[in-house]
PDB file of C-alpha atoms in Angstrom:
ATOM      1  CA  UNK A   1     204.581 115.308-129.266  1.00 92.00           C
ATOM      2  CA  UNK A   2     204.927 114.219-125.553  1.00 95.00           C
ATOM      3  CA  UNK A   3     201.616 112.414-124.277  1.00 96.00           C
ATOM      4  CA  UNK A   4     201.714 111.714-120.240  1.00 97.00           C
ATOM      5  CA  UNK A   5     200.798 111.663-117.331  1.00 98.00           C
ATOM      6  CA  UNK A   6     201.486 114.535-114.590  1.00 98.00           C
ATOM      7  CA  UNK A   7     201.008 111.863-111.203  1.00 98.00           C
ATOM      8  CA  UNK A   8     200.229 114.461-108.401  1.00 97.00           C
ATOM      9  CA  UNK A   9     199.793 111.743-106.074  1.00 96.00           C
ATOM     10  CA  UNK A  10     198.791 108.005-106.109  1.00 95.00           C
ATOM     11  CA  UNK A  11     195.096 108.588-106.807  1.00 97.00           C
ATOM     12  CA  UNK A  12     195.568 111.597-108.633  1.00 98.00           C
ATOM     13  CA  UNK A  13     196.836 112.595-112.587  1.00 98.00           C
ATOM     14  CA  UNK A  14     196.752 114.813-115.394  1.00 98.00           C
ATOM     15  CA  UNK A  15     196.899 113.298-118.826  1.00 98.00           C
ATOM     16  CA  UNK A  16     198.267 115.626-121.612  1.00 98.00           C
ATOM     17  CA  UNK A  17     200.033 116.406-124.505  1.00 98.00           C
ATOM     18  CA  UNK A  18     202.380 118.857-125.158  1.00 98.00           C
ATOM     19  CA  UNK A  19     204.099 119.877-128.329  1.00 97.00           C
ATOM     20  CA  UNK A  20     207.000 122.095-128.113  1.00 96.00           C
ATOM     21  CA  UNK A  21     207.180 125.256-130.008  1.00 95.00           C
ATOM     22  CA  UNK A  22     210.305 127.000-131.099  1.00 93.00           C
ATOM     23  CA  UNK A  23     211.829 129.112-129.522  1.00 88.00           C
ATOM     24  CA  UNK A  24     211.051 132.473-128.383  1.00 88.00           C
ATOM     25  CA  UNK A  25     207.379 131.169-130.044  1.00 96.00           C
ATOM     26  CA  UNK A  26     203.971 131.432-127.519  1.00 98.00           C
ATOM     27  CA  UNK A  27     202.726 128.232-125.989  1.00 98.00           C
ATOM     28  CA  UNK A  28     198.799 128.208-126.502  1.00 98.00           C
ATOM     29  CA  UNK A  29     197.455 126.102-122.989  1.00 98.00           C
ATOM     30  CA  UNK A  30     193.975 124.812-124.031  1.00 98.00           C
ATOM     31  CA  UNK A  31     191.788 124.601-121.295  1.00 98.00           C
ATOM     32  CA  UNK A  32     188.690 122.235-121.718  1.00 98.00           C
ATOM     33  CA  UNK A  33     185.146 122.889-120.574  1.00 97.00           C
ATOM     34  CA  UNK A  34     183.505 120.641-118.461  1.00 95.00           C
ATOM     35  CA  UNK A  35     182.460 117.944-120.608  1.00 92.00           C
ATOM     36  CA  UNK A  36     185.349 118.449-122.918  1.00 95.00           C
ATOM     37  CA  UNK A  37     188.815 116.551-123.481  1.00 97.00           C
ATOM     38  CA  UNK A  38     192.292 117.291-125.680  1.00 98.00           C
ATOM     39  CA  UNK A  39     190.162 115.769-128.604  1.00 97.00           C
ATOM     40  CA  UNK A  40     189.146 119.585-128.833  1.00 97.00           C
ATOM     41  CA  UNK A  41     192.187 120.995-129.530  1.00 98.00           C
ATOM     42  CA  UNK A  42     194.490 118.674-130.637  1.00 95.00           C
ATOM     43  CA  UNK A  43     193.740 117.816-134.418  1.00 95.00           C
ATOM     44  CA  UNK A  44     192.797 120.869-137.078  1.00 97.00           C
ATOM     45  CA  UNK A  45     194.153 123.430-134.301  1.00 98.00           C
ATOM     46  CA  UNK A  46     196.941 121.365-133.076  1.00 98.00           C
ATOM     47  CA  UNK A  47     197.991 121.100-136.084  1.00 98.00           C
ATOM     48  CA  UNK A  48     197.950 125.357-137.628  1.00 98.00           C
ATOM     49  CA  UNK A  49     199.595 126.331-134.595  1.00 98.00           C
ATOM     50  CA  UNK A  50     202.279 123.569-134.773  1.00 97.00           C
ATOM     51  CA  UNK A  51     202.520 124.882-138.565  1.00 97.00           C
ATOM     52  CA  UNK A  52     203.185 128.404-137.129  1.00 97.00           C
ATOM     53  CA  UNK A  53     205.871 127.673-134.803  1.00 97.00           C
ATOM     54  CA  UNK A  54     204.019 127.789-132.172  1.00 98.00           C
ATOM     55  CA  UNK A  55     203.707 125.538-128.927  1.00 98.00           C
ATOM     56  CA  UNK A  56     200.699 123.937-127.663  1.00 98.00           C
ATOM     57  CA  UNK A  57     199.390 121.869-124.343  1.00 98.00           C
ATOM     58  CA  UNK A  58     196.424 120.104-124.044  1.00 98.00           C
ATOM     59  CA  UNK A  59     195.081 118.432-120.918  1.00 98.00           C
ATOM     60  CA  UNK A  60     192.518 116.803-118.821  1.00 98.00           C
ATOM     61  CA  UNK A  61     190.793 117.604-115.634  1.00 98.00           C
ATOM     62  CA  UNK A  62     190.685 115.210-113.067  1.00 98.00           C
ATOM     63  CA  UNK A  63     187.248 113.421-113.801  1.00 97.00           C
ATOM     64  CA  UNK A  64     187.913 113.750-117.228  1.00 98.00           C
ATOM     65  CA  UNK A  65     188.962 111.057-119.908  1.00 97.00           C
ATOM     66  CA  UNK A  66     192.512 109.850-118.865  1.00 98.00           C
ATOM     67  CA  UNK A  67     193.083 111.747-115.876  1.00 98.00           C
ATOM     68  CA  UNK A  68     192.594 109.678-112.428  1.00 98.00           C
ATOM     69  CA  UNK A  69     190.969 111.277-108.913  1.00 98.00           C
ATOM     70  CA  UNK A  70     190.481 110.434-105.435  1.00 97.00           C
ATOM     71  CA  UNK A  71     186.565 109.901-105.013  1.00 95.00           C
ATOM     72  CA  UNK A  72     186.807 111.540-101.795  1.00 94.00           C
ATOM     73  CA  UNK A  73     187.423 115.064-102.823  1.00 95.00           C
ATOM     74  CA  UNK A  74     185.479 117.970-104.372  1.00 96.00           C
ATOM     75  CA  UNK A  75     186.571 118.672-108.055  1.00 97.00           C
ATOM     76  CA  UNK A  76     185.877 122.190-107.190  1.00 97.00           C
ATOM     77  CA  UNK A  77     187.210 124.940-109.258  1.00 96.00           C
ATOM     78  CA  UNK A  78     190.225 125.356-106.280  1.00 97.00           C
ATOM     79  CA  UNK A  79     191.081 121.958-107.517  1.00 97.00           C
ATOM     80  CA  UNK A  80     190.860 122.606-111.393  1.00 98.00           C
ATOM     81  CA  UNK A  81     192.771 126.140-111.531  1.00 98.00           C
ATOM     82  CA  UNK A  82     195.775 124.613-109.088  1.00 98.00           C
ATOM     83  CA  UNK A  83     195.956 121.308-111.493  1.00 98.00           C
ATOM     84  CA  UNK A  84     196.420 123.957-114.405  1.00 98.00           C
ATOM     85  CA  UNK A  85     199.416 125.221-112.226  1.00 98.00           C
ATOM     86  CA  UNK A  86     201.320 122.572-111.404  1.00 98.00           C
ATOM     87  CA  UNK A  87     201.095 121.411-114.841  1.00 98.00           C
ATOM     88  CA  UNK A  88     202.319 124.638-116.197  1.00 98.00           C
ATOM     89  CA  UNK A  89     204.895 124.623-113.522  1.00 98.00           C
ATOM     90  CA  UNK A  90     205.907 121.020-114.225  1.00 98.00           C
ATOM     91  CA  UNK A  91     206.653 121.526-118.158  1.00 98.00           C
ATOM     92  CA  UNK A  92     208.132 125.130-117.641  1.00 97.00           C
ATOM     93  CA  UNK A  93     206.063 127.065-119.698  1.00 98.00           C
ATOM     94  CA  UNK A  94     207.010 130.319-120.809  1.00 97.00           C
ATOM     95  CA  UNK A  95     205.236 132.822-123.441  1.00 97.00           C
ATOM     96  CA  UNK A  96     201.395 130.875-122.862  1.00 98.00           C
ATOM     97  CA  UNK A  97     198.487 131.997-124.378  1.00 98.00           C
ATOM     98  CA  UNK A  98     195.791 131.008-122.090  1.00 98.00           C
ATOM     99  CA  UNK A  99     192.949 129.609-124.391  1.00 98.00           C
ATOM    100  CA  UNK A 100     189.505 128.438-122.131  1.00 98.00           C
ATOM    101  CA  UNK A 101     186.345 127.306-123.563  1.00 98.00           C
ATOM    102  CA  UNK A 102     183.054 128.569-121.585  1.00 98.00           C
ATOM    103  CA  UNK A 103     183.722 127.839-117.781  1.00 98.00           C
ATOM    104  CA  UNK A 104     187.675 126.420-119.147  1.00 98.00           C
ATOM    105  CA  UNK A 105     188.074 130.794-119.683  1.00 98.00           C
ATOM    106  CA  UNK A 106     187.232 131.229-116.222  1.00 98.00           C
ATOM    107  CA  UNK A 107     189.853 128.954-115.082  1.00 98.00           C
ATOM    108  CA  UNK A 108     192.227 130.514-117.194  1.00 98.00           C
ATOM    109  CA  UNK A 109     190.974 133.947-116.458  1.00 98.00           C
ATOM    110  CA  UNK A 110     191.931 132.868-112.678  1.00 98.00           C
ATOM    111  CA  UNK A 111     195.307 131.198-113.395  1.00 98.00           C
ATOM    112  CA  UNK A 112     196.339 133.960-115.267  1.00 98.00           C
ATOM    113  CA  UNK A 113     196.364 136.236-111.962  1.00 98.00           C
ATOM    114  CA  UNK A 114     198.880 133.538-110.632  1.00 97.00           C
ATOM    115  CA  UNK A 115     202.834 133.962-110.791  1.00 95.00           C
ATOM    116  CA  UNK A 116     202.983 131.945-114.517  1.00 97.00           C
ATOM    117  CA  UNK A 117     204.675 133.497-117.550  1.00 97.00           C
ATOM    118  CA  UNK A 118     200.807 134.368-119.351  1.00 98.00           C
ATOM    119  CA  UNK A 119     201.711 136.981-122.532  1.00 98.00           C
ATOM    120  CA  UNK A 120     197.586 136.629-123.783  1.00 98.00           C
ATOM    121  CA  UNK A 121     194.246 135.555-122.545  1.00 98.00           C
ATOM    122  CA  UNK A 122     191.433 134.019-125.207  1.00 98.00           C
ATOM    123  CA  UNK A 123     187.928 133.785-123.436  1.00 98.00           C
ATOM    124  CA  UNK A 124     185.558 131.146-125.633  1.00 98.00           C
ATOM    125  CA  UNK A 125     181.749 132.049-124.722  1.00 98.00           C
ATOM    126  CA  UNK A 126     183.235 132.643-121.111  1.00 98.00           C
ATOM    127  CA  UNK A 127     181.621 135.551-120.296  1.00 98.00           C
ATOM    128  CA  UNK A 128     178.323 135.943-118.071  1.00 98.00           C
ATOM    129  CA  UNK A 129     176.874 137.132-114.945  1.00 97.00           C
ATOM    130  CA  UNK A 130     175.851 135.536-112.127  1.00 97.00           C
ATOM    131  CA  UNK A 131     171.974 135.772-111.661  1.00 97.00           C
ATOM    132  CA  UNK A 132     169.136 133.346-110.990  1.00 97.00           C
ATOM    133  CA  UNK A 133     169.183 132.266-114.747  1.00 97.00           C
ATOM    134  CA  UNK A 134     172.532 130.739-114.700  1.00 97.00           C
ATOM    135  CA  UNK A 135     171.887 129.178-111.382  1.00 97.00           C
ATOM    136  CA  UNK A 136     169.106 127.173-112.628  1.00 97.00           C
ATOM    137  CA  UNK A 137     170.510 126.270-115.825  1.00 97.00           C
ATOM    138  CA  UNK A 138     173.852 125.108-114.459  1.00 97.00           C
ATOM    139  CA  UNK A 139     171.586 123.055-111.763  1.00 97.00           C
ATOM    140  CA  UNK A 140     169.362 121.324-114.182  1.00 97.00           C
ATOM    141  CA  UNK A 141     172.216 120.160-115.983  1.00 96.00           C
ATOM    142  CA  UNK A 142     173.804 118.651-112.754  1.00 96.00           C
ATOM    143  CA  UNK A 143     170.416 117.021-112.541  1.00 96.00           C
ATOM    144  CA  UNK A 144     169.886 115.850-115.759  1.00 96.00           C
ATOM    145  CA  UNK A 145     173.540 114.255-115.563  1.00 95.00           C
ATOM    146  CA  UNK A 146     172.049 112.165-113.012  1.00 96.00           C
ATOM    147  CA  UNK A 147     168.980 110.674-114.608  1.00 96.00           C
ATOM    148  CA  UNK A 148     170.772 110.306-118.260  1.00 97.00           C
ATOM    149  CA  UNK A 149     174.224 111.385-118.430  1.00 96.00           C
ATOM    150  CA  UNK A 150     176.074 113.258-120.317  1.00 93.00           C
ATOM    151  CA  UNK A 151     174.597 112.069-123.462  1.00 96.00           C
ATOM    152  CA  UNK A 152     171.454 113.690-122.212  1.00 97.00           C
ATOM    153  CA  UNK A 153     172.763 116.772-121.534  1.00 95.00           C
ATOM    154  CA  UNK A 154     174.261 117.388-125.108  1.00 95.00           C
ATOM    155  CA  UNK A 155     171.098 116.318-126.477  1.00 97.00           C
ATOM    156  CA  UNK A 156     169.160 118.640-124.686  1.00 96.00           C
ATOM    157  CA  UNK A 157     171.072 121.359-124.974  1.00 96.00           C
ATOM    158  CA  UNK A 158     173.099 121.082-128.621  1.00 97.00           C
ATOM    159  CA  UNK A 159     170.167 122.902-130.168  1.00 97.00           C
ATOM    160  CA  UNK A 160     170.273 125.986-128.276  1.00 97.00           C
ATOM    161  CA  UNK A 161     174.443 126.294-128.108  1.00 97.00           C
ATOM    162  CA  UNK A 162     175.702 124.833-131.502  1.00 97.00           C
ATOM    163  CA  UNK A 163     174.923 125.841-135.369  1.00 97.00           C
ATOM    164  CA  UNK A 164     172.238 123.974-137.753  1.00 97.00           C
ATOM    165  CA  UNK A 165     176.171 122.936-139.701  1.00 97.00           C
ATOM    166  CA  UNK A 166     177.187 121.263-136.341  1.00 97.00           C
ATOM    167  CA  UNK A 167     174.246 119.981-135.985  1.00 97.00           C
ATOM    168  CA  UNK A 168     174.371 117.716-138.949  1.00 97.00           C
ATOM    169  CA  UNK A 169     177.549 116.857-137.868  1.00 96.00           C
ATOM    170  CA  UNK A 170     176.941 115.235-134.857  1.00 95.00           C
ATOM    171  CA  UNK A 171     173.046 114.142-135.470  1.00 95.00           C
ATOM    172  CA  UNK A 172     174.194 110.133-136.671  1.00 95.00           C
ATOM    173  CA  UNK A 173     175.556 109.763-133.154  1.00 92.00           C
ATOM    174  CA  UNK A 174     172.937 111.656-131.009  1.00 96.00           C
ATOM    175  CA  UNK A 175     169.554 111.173-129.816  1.00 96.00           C
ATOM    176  CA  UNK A 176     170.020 107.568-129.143  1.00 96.00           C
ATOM    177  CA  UNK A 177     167.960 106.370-126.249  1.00 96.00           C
ATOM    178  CA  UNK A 178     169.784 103.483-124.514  1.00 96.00           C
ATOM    179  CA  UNK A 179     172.955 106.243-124.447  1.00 95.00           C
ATOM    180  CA  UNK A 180     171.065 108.037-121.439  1.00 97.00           C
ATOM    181  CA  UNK A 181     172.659 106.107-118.240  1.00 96.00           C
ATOM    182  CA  UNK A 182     172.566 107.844-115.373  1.00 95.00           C
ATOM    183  CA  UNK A 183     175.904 108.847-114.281  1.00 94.00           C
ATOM    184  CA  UNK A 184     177.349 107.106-110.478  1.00 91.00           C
ATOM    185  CA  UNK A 185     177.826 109.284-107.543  1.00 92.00           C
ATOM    186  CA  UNK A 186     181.673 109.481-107.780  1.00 94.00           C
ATOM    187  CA  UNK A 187     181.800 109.588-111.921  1.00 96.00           C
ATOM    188  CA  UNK A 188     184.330 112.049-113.047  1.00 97.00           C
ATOM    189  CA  UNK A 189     181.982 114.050-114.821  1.00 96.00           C
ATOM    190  CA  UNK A 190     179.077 114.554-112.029  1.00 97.00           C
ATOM    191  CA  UNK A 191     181.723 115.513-109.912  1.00 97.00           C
ATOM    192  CA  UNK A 192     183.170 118.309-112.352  1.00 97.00           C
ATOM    193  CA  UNK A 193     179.456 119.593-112.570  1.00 97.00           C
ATOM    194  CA  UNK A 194     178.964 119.774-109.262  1.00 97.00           C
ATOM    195  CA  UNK A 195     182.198 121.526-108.352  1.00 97.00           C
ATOM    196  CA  UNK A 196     181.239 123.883-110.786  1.00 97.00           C
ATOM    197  CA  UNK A 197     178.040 125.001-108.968  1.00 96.00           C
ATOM    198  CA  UNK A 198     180.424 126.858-106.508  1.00 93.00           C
ATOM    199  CA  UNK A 199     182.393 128.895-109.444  1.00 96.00           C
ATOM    200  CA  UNK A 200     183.164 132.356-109.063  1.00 96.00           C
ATOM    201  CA  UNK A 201     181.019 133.950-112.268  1.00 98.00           C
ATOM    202  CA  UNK A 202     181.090 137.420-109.773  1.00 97.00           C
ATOM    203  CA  UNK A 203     184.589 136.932-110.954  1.00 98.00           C
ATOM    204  CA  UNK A 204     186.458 140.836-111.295  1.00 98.00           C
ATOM    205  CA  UNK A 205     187.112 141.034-114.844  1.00 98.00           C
ATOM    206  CA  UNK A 206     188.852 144.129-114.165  1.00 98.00           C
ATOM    207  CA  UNK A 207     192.119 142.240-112.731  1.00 98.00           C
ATOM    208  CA  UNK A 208     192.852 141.135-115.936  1.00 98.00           C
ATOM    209  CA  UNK A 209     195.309 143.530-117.711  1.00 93.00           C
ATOM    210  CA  UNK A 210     196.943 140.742-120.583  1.00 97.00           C
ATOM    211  CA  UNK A 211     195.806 141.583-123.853  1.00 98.00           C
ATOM    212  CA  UNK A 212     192.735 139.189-123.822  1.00 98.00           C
ATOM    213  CA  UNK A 213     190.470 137.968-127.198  1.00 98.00           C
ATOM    214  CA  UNK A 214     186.614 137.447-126.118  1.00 98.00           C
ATOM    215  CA  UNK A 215     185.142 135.015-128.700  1.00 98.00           C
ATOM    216  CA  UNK A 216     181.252 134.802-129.019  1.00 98.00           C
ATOM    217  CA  UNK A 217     179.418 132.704-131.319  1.00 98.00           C
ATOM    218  CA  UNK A 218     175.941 134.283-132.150  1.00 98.00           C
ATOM    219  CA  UNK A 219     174.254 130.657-132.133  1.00 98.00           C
ATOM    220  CA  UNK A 220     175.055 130.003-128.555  1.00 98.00           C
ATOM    221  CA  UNK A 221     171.153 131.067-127.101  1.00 97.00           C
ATOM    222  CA  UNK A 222     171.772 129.545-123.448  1.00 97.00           C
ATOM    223  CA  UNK A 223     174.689 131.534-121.711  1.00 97.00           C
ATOM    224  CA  UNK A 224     175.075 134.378-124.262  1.00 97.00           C
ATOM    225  CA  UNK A 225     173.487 136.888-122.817  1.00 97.00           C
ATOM    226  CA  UNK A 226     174.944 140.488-125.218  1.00 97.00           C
ATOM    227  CA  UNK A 227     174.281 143.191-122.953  1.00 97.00           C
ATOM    228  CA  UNK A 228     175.975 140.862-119.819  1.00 98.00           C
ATOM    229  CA  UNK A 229     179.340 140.545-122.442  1.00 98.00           C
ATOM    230  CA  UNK A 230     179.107 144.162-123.314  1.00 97.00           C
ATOM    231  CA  UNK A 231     179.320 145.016-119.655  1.00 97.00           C
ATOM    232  CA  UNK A 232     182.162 142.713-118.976  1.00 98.00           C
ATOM    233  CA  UNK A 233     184.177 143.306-121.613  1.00 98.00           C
ATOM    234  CA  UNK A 234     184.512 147.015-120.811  1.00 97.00           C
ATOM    235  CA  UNK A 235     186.228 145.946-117.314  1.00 97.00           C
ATOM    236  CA  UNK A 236     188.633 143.942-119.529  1.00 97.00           C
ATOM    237  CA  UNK A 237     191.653 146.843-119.742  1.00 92.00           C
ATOM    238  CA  UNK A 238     192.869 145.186-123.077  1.00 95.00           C
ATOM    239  CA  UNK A 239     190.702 143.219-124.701  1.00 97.00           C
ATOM    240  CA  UNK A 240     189.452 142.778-128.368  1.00 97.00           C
ATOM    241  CA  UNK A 241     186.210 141.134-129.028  1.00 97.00           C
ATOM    242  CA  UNK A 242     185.612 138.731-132.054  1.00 98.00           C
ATOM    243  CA  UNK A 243     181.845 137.860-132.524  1.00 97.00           C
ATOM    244  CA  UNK A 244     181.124 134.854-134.982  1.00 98.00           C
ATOM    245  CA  UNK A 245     177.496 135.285-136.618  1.00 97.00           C
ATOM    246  CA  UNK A 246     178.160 131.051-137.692  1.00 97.00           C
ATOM    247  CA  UNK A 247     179.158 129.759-134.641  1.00 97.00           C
ATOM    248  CA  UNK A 248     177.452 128.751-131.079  1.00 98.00           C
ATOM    249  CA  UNK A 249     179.088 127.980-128.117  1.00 98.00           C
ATOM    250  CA  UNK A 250     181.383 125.737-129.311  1.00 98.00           C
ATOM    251  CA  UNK A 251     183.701 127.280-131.794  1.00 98.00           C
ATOM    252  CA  UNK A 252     186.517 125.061-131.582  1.00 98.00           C
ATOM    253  CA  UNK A 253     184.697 122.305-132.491  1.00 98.00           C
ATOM    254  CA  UNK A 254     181.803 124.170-134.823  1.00 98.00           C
ATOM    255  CA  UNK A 255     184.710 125.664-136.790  1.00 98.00           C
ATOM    256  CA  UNK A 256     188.340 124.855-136.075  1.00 98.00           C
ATOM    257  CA  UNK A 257     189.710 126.548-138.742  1.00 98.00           C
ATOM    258  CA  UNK A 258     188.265 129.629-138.456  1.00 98.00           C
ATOM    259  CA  UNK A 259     189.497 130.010-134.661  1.00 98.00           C
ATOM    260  CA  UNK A 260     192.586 128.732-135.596  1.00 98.00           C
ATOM    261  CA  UNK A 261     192.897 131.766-138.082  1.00 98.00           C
ATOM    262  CA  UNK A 262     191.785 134.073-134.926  1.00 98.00           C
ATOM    263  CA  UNK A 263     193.991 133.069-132.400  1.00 98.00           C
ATOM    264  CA  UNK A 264     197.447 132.647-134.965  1.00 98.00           C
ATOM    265  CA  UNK A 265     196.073 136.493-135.230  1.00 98.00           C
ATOM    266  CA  UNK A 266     196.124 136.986-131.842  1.00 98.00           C
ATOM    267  CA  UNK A 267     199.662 135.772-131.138  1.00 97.00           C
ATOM    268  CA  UNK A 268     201.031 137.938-134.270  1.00 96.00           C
ATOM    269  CA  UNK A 269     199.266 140.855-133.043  1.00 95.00           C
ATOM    270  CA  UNK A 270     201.286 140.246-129.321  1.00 93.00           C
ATOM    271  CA  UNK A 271     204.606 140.092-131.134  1.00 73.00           C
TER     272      UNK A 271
END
């Protein structure tokens, strides 16, 4: 496995790792939600598509672990979908399977428009609508980041997007007050959140025309909204939907194994 840095300029880099599939084989390109990093993808899933043949890059936004930014601009979603880019460019990817975890699939959704060799699209609890609800809960998070970091936020919210089996998971390291510190002006992660407040979710769906796999995790009760994916889906020209009864928002995590099996199915189902 290669693990670097992509320097864009002397304030500014992408960490990632990239394993190289063989040839001819797709190149899944994970792309991280906001509070994510490569831990995501990189051990159980790594790992079965590695086992397949397949290729596989996982990265980090600027603001995110690893990855270095200049405090003085926006990490707007501009930013974010041309970092994808150049970092695509930059290893010469070819057959990629866009893979995007909640706003990560919006990002990819967007890149995948661009002039990049994308066979498949996978959309991980991407899809919602734009409406007064989102607003405010995207908002309070931004705000909440501020007064206890991102601690806070996953403690606040891990109920409502992640299974009771997750839960237990996680509990031994959550919930622990001195972990709430509020988060600096320029910190990587307050700046992610509040680029994000200016993402396109009026995004047309319709563009895409890749075969594309919607994942949605039942458990996920703050963006999954049924009748919103329903609707959204049906602009989708080619897409497949996968709903996961166990699961919340964060499947990767909540059950590697499982999406592993769905997206190896994915890729066979392209060839």
């Amino acid at each position: 496995m290669l693990v670097s840095k992509l320097d864009i300029d002397e304030n500014n880099s992408l960490y990632y790792e990239y394993e190289e599939g063989k040839r001819n084989n797709f190149t899944y390109v994970f792309v991280n939600a906001l509070t994510g990093n490569t831990s995501a993808w990189n051990g159980v899933i790594g790992k079965r598509v590695k086992d397949e043949g397949h290729g596989y890059l996982t990265y980090n936004f600027r603001g995110q672990i690893n990855s270095t930014f200049d405090e003085s601009i926006n990490l707007d979603s501009e930013i974010i979908i041309s970092d994808l880019l150049k970092l695509i460019n930059h290893l010469k990817l070819k057959n990629i399977i866009l893979c995007g975890l909640s706003i990560g699939g919006l990002y990819a959704a967007i890149a995948s428009l661009k002039n990049i060799d994308v066979k498949g699209l996978v959309l991980i609890n991407t899809l919602r609508k734009p409406s007064v609800r989102l607003d405010w809960i995207n908002r309070a998070m931004v705000n909440a980041a501020k007064i206890g970091g991102s601690s806070l936020i996953m403690d606040m919210g891990m109920p409502v997007i992640a299974s009771q089996k997750f839960l237990n998971k996680v509990k031994s390291n959550a919930l622990v007050f001195e972990n709430y510190k509020p988060l600096e002006k320029n910190d990587g992660i307050l700046k992610l959140m509040e680029g994000s407040l200016s993402a396109n979710w009026a995004f047309d769906w319709s563009k895409i025309n890749i075969p594309t796999l919607v994942m949605t995790g039942h458990l996920d009760k703050m963006f999954r909204i049924p009748e919103d994916i329903e609707e959204l889906v049906k602009k989708i020209k080619n897409s497949r939907t996968i709903e996961l009864p166990n699961c919340g928002h964060l499947i990767p995590l909540e059950e590697p194994e499982e999406f592993s099996d769905h997206i190896i199915n994915f890729a066979n189902n392209l060839n």
